Amino acid sequence: MLRNIKQSKILFFLMVSSLTLLTVACKKVQEIEYVQSAEEKIVVRTGHMDALSKKSVTLFGQIDSIADQKILSYGFVVKTIDQYAIERKEQEIEVGKNIAGPTIKFTYQPNEPFDLDLKYTYCFYVRTEKGYYKGEFNSFQIGGFAIDQVKKVKAKPGDEILVNGDFKLIDKNYKFFSYFANAKSDASESMETSYTLSPDKKSIRFTVPKTNGLYHGQEISFSFKRREYPYGDFYYNIAQVNILGQLLPPVKTSFTPMEVMEIMGLNLPDYRNPKDDFKIILGDLQIPFTSELQFSQIENLKGSRFKFGYTNGVETVIFKEEIIFYVPDLTKVSTEQSFVHPGAKCMIQWPGFWDFQSGMYFDYTFGNLPVEPRQTGNEFFYFEVGDLKEGIYSFQFKDRFYDISLPQKIKVKSFDWVSSDKTNVYEGDRITLYGNFSKGNMYSLLGNNNIYWDAICEKDGEATFTWFLSNFGSNKISIGYQNSAGSYTFSSKKLEINPMGISLDSFAPSSGLPGSLIRIKGKSIKYAQKNPFR
């Protein structure tokens, strides 16, 4: 009985042990089955490495496609291989669970510095609910090449880079590549790049490639790459270049403050990857990069002529071309008025002025008094002269961009009339007045009937009008002018007229048959309303 019990215990132990071994074996098999599968529509790639030092290295991975699978984790598998090609240990390093973009960048810092006698291989992995996906293994090793340090510079595409060191191990099996991220997709891209090795193999020279999509501040790493079986690609990073953007000289240089200037250049900053060290220089201002300059929206921008250039954190460039705010041709400003009266209209012709001032907010003054110009026709505007003393004044307008005085000065003279060419007048006679009359202005005449009549000034110093007693209702006439507000300014002195009415000098014949034609001679007879005969 005791023997049976012992046998039962032994059998039970063997069964449990078998189950345990089976469980372990299944887990091992399960891990092996988690291989990259095209059917699952997930494609992962192991990228290059960068910034290798004794204590750290930057690894890159890429997810090219993924369909309806939840990512549980992603990261890198790192192996060490000794000088006898024996794999010594493997470490899985989880980087994260949420994917922000197609390219994964991770700085690996081992617990101990990298060993000169060991080769390190790495691959990128993604674990989902359905599988475990790996890219191919790549490798790196401390040593092999000896450089002063990984060259880190800022340069423009086309610039030549010199790296000093010991490159005696370079042979035909090495290729030289540049690595950078696609600006639109953020996917890692590479380009084989030519280089020149010095005869003593103490330095190499290469040119920063000119390729579409590079932007200011973008980092390009340069590495030697060698295919090494069975450990994938071997990388050795020798330089990192941050791309410098540059502006091109402006093609258009004349603008109004309401216009927008399109900024043109090479390798300009990308809005998805802004950099603070690239500035547009406009006058004394340094403006963060923008693809369009809307001048009216630039705070503290003052003046109408500006130097233009840029700074990219390394160099400052000022172009010989200046940006100028356009002003219509001041030589075309004119006025037919040799002088104006206080409160009267001043008419100015200036082709292009109305288009120029559209949308602007100028402060207009004449003789330091505010005025408001009003349009009358495409090329003309007028304003009301303020209450100014006699003198010579300028029409001015200003804002934060402009401070302009018209070159043509305007004289202000108080109104007064001196005399007339006649006082004894018949109906319909033309009367000429003399005094401070300005050519092109209309002057007003007023009798006792509150009806205003116009006197036309076609010559400086003179104004004419036609006399009809019925128009004025009085032989005492006030003379003045109407201002733009509609009110009148009259001289205190009145013109006194001796109305002669209509005179009859003669008629003939003095007798005749009914229907005979009679000729009458006299003064202003044509204005008579009735000629009764008995």
GROMACS .gro file of N, CA and C in nm, residues 35-45 62-71 124-134:
model
   96
   35VAL      N    1   0.666   3.610  -3.572
   35VAL     CA    2   0.759   3.664  -3.670
   35VAL      C    3   0.686   3.761  -3.762
   36GLN      N    4   0.764   3.838  -3.833
   36GLN     CA    5   0.705   3.938  -3.922
   36GLN      C    6   0.621   3.868  -4.028
   37SER      N    7   0.497   3.912  -4.044
   37SER     CA    8   0.404   3.847  -4.136
   37SER      C    9   0.346   3.948  -4.231
   38ALA      N   10   0.366   3.927  -4.362
   38ALA     CA   11   0.311   4.018  -4.462
   38ALA      C   12   0.160   4.010  -4.467
   39GLU      N   13   0.105   3.892  -4.432
   39GLU     CA   14  -0.041   3.877  -4.437
   39GLU      C   15  -0.111   3.970  -4.340
   40GLU      N   16  -0.043   4.002  -4.227
   40GLU     CA   17  -0.103   4.091  -4.129
   40GLU      C   18  -0.093   4.238  -4.170
   41LYS      N   19  -0.026   4.264  -4.282
   41LYS     CA   20  -0.014   4.399  -4.337
   41LYS      C   21   0.060   4.494  -4.242
   42ILE      N   22   0.152   4.438  -4.167
   42ILE     CA   23   0.241   4.522  -4.086
   42ILE      C   24   0.383   4.503  -4.139
   43VAL      N   25   0.448   4.613  -4.170
   43VAL     CA   26   0.585   4.607  -4.217
   43VAL      C   27   0.668   4.700  -4.130
   44VAL      N   28   0.767   4.644  -4.062
   44VAL     CA   29   0.856   4.724  -3.980
   44VAL      C   30   0.997   4.712  -4.035
   45ARG      N   31   1.074   4.819  -4.021
   45ARG     CA   32   1.212   4.820  -4.069
   45ARG      C   33   1.303   4.873  -3.959
   62GLN      N   34   1.132   5.203  -3.813
   62GLN     CA   35   1.031   5.257  -3.904
   62GLN      C   36   0.914   5.159  -3.915
   63ILE      N   37   0.793   5.213  -3.908
   63ILE     CA   38   0.672   5.135  -3.935
   63ILE      C   39   0.620   5.180  -4.071
   64ASP      N   40   0.631   5.093  -4.169
   64ASP     CA   41   0.590   5.130  -4.305
   64ASP      C   42   0.441   5.114  -4.327
   65SER      N   43   0.380   5.015  -4.261
   65SER     CA   44   0.235   4.996  -4.277
   65SER      C   45   0.181   4.921  -4.157
   66ILE      N   46   0.055   4.948  -4.125
   66ILE     CA   47  -0.014   4.882  -4.015
   66ILE      C   48  -0.163   4.892  -4.043
   67ALA      N   49  -0.236   4.783  -4.019
   67ALA     CA   50  -0.379   4.782  -4.053
   67ALA      C   51  -0.457   4.716  -3.939
   68ASP      N   52  -0.539   4.797  -3.873
   68ASP     CA   53  -0.637   4.746  -3.776
   68ASP      C   54  -0.575   4.657  -3.669
   69GLN      N   55  -0.460   4.694  -3.623
   69GLN     CA   56  -0.401   4.619  -3.514
   69GLN      C   57  -0.362   4.714  -3.401
   70LYS      N   58  -0.396   4.677  -3.283
   70LYS     CA   59  -0.361   4.757  -3.167
   70LYS      C   60  -0.219   4.726  -3.125
   71ILE      N   61  -0.137   4.829  -3.115
   71ILE     CA   62   0.001   4.812  -3.074
   71ILE      C   63   0.009   4.805  -2.922
  124PHE      N   64   1.450   4.663  -3.475
  124PHE     CA   65   1.328   4.730  -3.428
  124PHE      C   66   1.216   4.626  -3.423
  125TYR      N   67   1.132   4.633  -3.319
  125TYR     CA   68   1.021   4.538  -3.308
  125TYR      C   69   0.892   4.612  -3.275
  126VAL      N   70   0.781   4.548  -3.310
  126VAL     CA   71   0.647   4.595  -3.273
  126VAL      C   72   0.568   4.474  -3.226
  127ARG      N   73   0.506   4.483  -3.109
  127ARG     CA   74   0.422   4.374  -3.056
  127ARG      C   75   0.277   4.422  -3.059
  128THR      N   76   0.190   4.342  -3.121
  128THR     CA   77   0.047   4.372  -3.127
  128THR      C   78  -0.031   4.256  -3.066
  129GLU      N   79  -0.163   4.266  -3.070
  129GLU     CA   80  -0.247   4.159  -3.019
  129GLU      C   81  -0.236   4.034  -3.108
  130LYS      N   82  -0.192   4.052  -3.230
  130LYS     CA   83  -0.190   3.940  -3.325
  130LYS      C   84  -0.050   3.886  -3.352
  131GLY      N   85   0.053   3.956  -3.314
  131GLY     CA   86   0.184   3.906  -3.348
  131GLY      C   87   0.298   3.991  -3.296
  132TYR      N   88   0.416   3.946  -3.326
  132TYR     CA   89   0.540   4.010  -3.283
  132TYR      C   90   0.625   4.026  -3.409
  133TYR      N   91   0.654   4.152  -3.445
  133TYR     CA   92   0.714   4.180  -3.575
  133TYR      C   93   0.850   4.246  -3.556
  134LYS      N   94   0.949   4.191  -3.629
  134LYS     CA   95   1.085   4.242  -3.619
  134LYS      C   96   1.135   4.287  -3.755
   0.00000   0.00000   0.00000
